[in-house]
mmCIF file of C-alpha atoms in Angstrom:
data_model
loop_
_atom_site.group_PDB
_atom_site.id
_atom_site.type_symbol
_atom_site.label_atom_id
_atom_site.label_comp_id
_atom_site.label_asym_id
_atom_site.label_seq_id
_atom_site.Cartn_x
_atom_site.Cartn_y
_atom_site.Cartn_z
ATOM 1 C CA MET A 1 4.591 -58.641 -18.150
ATOM 2 C CA GLU A 2 6.929 -57.520 -15.418
ATOM 3 C CA LYS A 3 9.846 -55.375 -16.258
ATOM 4 C CA SER A 4 13.061 -56.800 -15.534
ATOM 5 C CA LYS A 5 14.707 -55.309 -12.247
ATOM 6 C CA ARG A 6 17.306 -52.513 -12.785
ATOM 7 C CA VAL A 7 20.332 -53.508 -10.649
ATOM 8 C CA VAL A 8 23.319 -51.640 -9.353
ATOM 9 C CA GLY A 9 25.912 -54.174 -7.804
ATOM 10 C CA TYR A 10 28.577 -53.099 -5.037
ATOM 11 C CA ALA A 11 31.906 -54.915 -4.490
ATOM 12 C CA ARG A 12 34.829 -53.716 -2.240
ATOM 13 C CA VAL A 13 38.026 -55.336 -1.332
ATOM 14 C CA SER A 14 40.458 -53.606 1.086
ATOM 15 C CA THR A 15 43.970 -53.858 -0.931
ATOM 16 C CA GLU A 16 45.194 -53.545 -4.146
ATOM 17 C CA ALA A 17 46.437 -57.176 -3.676
ATOM 18 C CA GLN A 18 42.980 -58.442 -3.073
ATOM 19 C CA ASP A 19 40.925 -60.140 -5.803
ATOM 20 C CA ILE A 20 37.400 -58.441 -6.195
ATOM 21 C CA THR A 21 36.470 -60.997 -8.832
ATOM 22 C CA ARG A 22 34.366 -63.369 -6.815
ATOM 23 C CA GLN A 23 32.240 -60.572 -5.579
ATOM 24 C CA ILE A 24 31.722 -59.518 -9.123
ATOM 25 C CA GLU A 25 30.832 -63.004 -10.309
ATOM 26 C CA LEU A 26 28.314 -63.724 -7.328
ATOM 27 C CA ILE A 27 26.470 -60.408 -8.252
ATOM 28 C CA THR A 28 26.550 -61.023 -12.101
ATOM 29 C CA ALA A 29 25.305 -64.817 -11.779
ATOM 30 C CA TYR A 30 22.573 -63.910 -9.343
ATOM 31 C CA CYS A 31 21.312 -61.139 -11.630
ATOM 32 C CA SER A 32 21.663 -63.530 -14.745
ATOM 33 C CA ASP A 33 19.659 -66.494 -13.109
ATOM 34 C CA ARG A 34 16.956 -64.133 -12.313
ATOM 35 C CA ASN A 35 16.835 -62.099 -15.612
ATOM 36 C CA TYR A 36 17.623 -58.888 -13.774
ATOM 37 C CA HIS A 37 19.254 -55.794 -15.813
ATOM 38 C CA LEU A 38 22.630 -55.594 -14.441
ATOM 39 C CA ILE A 39 23.332 -51.318 -15.024
ATOM 40 C CA LYS A 40 26.809 -51.375 -13.264
ATOM 41 C CA ILE A 41 28.905 -52.444 -10.319
ATOM 42 C CA ILE A 42 30.359 -50.181 -8.431
ATOM 43 C CA GLN A 43 33.938 -51.277 -7.219
ATOM 44 C CA GLU A 44 36.861 -50.034 -5.430
ATOM 45 C CA LYS A 45 39.723 -51.358 -3.271
ATOM 46 C CA ILE A 46 39.991 -49.521 -0.123
ATOM 47 C CA SER A 47 39.502 -50.333 3.652
ATOM 48 C CA GLY A 48 35.811 -50.651 4.660
ATOM 49 C CA ALA A 49 36.435 -48.718 7.872
ATOM 50 C CA ARG A 50 37.059 -45.393 5.879
ATOM 51 C CA LYS A 51 34.027 -43.224 5.561
ATOM 52 C CA ASP A 52 35.422 -41.182 2.719
ATOM 53 C CA ARG A 53 35.339 -43.780 -0.054
ATOM 54 C CA LYS A 54 34.545 -42.599 -3.680
ATOM 55 C CA SER A 55 32.455 -46.011 -4.371
ATOM 56 C CA LEU A 56 30.456 -45.359 -1.064
ATOM 57 C CA ASN A 57 29.620 -41.855 -2.122
ATOM 58 C CA GLU A 58 28.671 -43.224 -5.610
ATOM 59 C CA LEU A 59 26.483 -45.556 -4.061
ATOM 60 C CA LEU A 60 24.638 -43.279 -2.124
ATOM 61 C CA ASP A 61 23.974 -41.130 -5.496
ATOM 62 C CA VAL A 62 21.999 -44.311 -6.674
ATOM 63 C CA ASP A 63 18.148 -43.881 -6.565
ATOM 64 C CA ASP A 64 14.928 -45.167 -7.907
ATOM 65 C CA ALA A 65 15.508 -43.134 -11.240
ATOM 66 C CA VAL A 66 18.704 -45.049 -11.669
ATOM 67 C CA ALA A 67 18.203 -48.501 -10.358
ATOM 68 C CA ASP A 68 15.339 -50.637 -8.496
ATOM 69 C CA MET A 69 17.921 -52.822 -6.224
ATOM 70 C CA ILE A 70 21.471 -52.847 -5.059
ATOM 71 C CA ILE A 71 23.018 -55.921 -4.455
ATOM 72 C CA VAL A 72 26.156 -56.504 -2.127
ATOM 73 C CA SER A 73 27.845 -59.848 -1.464
ATOM 74 C CA GLU A 74 27.507 -59.203 2.223
ATOM 75 C CA LEU A 75 27.448 -56.531 4.628
ATOM 76 C CA SER A 76 31.117 -56.176 5.444
ATOM 77 C CA ARG A 77 31.771 -55.451 2.038
ATOM 78 C CA LEU A 78 29.739 -52.180 2.512
ATOM 79 C CA SER A 79 30.972 -51.293 5.679
ATOM 80 C CA ARG A 80 33.462 -52.402 8.539
ATOM 81 C CA GLU A 81 33.236 -49.206 10.252
ATOM 82 C CA ASP A 82 33.133 -49.293 14.044
ATOM 83 C CA ASP A 83 30.185 -46.451 13.882
ATOM 84 C CA ILE A 84 27.332 -49.099 13.679
ATOM 85 C CA LEU A 85 24.907 -46.310 13.515
ATOM 86 C CA SER A 86 26.585 -44.947 10.348
ATOM 87 C CA VAL A 87 26.062 -48.406 8.768
ATOM 88 C CA LEU A 88 22.452 -48.469 9.320
ATOM 89 C CA SER A 89 22.189 -45.043 8.350
ATOM 90 C CA THR A 90 23.832 -45.832 5.034
ATOM 91 C CA ILE A 91 21.244 -48.634 4.327
ATOM 92 C CA ASN A 92 18.262 -46.377 5.604
ATOM 93 C CA GLU A 93 19.435 -43.935 3.257
ATOM 94 C CA LEU A 94 19.321 -46.169 0.073
ATOM 95 C CA LEU A 95 15.950 -47.350 1.130
ATOM 96 C CA LYS A 96 14.687 -43.757 1.223
ATOM 97 C CA GLN A 97 15.721 -43.394 -2.039
ATOM 98 C CA GLY A 98 13.670 -45.861 -3.407
ATOM 99 C CA VAL A 99 16.008 -48.963 -3.943
ATOM 100 C CA ASP A 100 15.755 -52.642 -2.541
ATOM 101 C CA ILE A 101 18.930 -53.893 -0.942
ATOM 102 C CA LEU A 102 20.137 -57.322 -0.931
ATOM 103 C CA PHE A 103 23.093 -58.933 0.730
ATOM 104 C CA LEU A 104 24.174 -62.390 -1.090
ATOM 105 C CA ASP A 105 24.790 -64.061 2.029
ATOM 106 C CA LYS A 106 21.428 -63.271 3.088
ATOM 107 C CA GLN A 107 19.336 -64.267 0.336
ATOM 108 C CA ASP A 108 16.100 -64.820 2.135
ATOM 109 C CA ARG A 109 16.006 -61.154 3.448
ATOM 110 C CA ILE A 110 15.496 -58.452 0.976
ATOM 111 C CA TYR A 111 15.446 -54.879 2.627
ATOM 112 C CA LYS A 112 12.438 -53.329 0.594
ATOM 113 C CA ALA A 113 12.524 -49.581 -1.085
ATOM 114 C CA GLY A 114 10.557 -47.001 1.071
ATOM 115 C CA THR A 115 10.470 -48.738 4.123
ATOM 116 C CA ILE A 116 12.176 -48.027 7.437
ATOM 117 C CA LEU A 117 14.360 -50.784 8.838
ATOM 118 C CA SER A 118 12.027 -52.800 11.918
ATOM 119 C CA LEU A 119 13.794 -53.557 15.052
ATOM 120 C CA TYR A 120 14.747 -56.989 14.119
ATOM 121 C CA ASP A 121 16.453 -55.434 10.982
ATOM 122 C CA ILE A 122 18.310 -53.172 13.032
ATOM 123 C CA ILE A 123 19.163 -55.557 15.627
ATOM 124 C CA THR A 124 20.449 -57.907 13.082
ATOM 125 C CA LEU A 125 22.235 -55.684 11.014
ATOM 126 C CA SER A 126 23.749 -54.207 14.243
ATOM 127 C CA VAL A 127 25.066 -57.680 15.210
ATOM 128 C CA GLU A 128 26.610 -58.192 11.646
ATOM 129 C CA ALA A 129 28.073 -54.609 11.262
ATOM 130 C CA LYS A 130 29.955 -55.035 14.642
ATOM 131 C CA ALA A 131 31.233 -58.577 13.569
ATOM 132 C CA SER A 132 32.506 -56.885 10.530
ATOM 133 C CA ALA A 133 34.178 -54.474 12.263
ATOM 134 C CA ASP A 134 35.701 -56.978 14.732
ATOM 135 C CA GLU A 135 36.803 -58.907 12.053
ATOM 136 C CA ARG A 136 38.922 -56.261 10.530
ATOM 137 C CA TYR A 137 40.924 -55.839 14.047
ATOM 138 C CA LYS A 138 41.155 -59.897 13.962
ATOM 139 C CA ILE A 139 42.582 -59.615 10.139
ATOM 140 C CA ALA A 140 44.919 -56.845 11.252
ATOM 141 C CA GLY A 141 45.945 -58.791 14.159
ATOM 142 C CA ARG A 142 46.803 -61.329 12.246
ATOM 143 C CA MET A 143 48.613 -59.306 9.479
ATOM 144 C CA GLN A 144 50.692 -57.882 12.591
ATOM 145 C CA THR A 145 51.495 -61.310 13.793
ATOM 146 C CA GLY A 146 52.688 -62.578 10.387
ATOM 147 C CA LEU A 147 54.739 -59.492 9.829
ATOM 148 C CA ARG A 148 56.477 -59.716 13.068
ATOM 149 C CA SER A 149 57.422 -63.376 12.332
ATOM 150 C CA LYS A 150 58.583 -62.592 8.846
ATOM 151 C CA LEU A 151 60.847 -59.900 10.374
ATOM 152 C CA ALA A 152 62.220 -62.463 12.830
ATOM 153 C CA GLU A 153 62.909 -64.533 10.127
ATOM 154 C CA PHE A 154 64.744 -61.656 8.129
ATOM 155 C CA SER A 155 66.752 -60.637 11.271
ATOM 156 C CA ASN A 156 68.037 -64.270 11.541
ATOM 157 C CA ILE A 157 69.456 -64.387 8.066
ATOM 158 C CA GLY A 158 73.176 -64.927 8.134
ATOM 159 C CA LYS A 159 73.031 -66.253 11.789
ATOM 160 C CA SER A 160 74.325 -69.847 11.699
ATOM 161 C CA SER A 161 71.290 -72.130 12.754
ATOM 162 C CA VAL A 162 73.039 -75.214 11.377
ATOM 163 C CA SER A 163 75.455 -76.953 13.519
ATOM 164 C CA CYS A 164 78.345 -78.776 12.484
ATOM 165 C CA PRO A 165 78.914 -82.206 13.262
ATOM 166 C CA LEU A 166 82.825 -82.103 13.576
ATOM 167 C CA LYS A 167 84.618 -80.543 16.361
ATOM 168 C CA PRO A 168 87.601 -78.404 15.664
ATOM 169 C CA SER A 169 89.899 -81.468 17.051
ATOM 170 C CA ASP A 170 88.267 -84.065 14.684
ATOM 171 C CA SER A 171 89.447 -82.255 11.596
ATOM 172 C CA ALA A 172 92.624 -82.351 10.201
ATOM 173 C CA PRO A 173 94.249 -79.534 7.820
ATOM 174 C CA LEU A 174 93.467 -79.868 4.268
ATOM 175 C CA LYS A 175 96.437 -80.408 2.030
ATOM 176 C CA HIS A 176 96.414 -79.304 -1.432
ATOM 177 C CA SER A 177 99.077 -80.656 -3.825
ATOM 178 C CA THR A 178 98.603 -77.990 -6.278
ATOM 179 C CA MET A 179 99.088 -75.024 -4.176
ATOM 180 C CA PRO A 180 102.205 -74.173 -2.678
ATOM 181 C CA PRO A 181 102.774 -74.037 1.196
#
């Protein structure tokens, strides 16, 4: 009987406000469906563009003595760095340490432990890494646009944007019988 694969999951979101639960559930379900032994899920809430991530360093310590496979929901969770060679190097380092790598959004492709990346893998991962880095800029741009819009709304508070249908000449002075003149 084949022994159950030992798996370390990796989940990351960029900010404290974001929910990491979906990634954890995907990794857990994948392992459960295949009777894999999920040892742990390394998780962190920090930008994937940063190289000095505690979670990434912990992941880089995983070798074949700890696990047989690393599972990540998608490449952008591993990194959104502009330095594509650094992304490829991270993947290659993990393969050299004797662990398979699987990105759940590309389940048809398991990067096998102890192998080097093929030219096809390098091209495919490079394109995906570049797209992940570019998406980070798009997200930042959307956030800045939204922030500018909110600031503009905030700066207009107190400024009358409602017009009064009456002209001053249309209104008569109010008379209050209970108040002295």
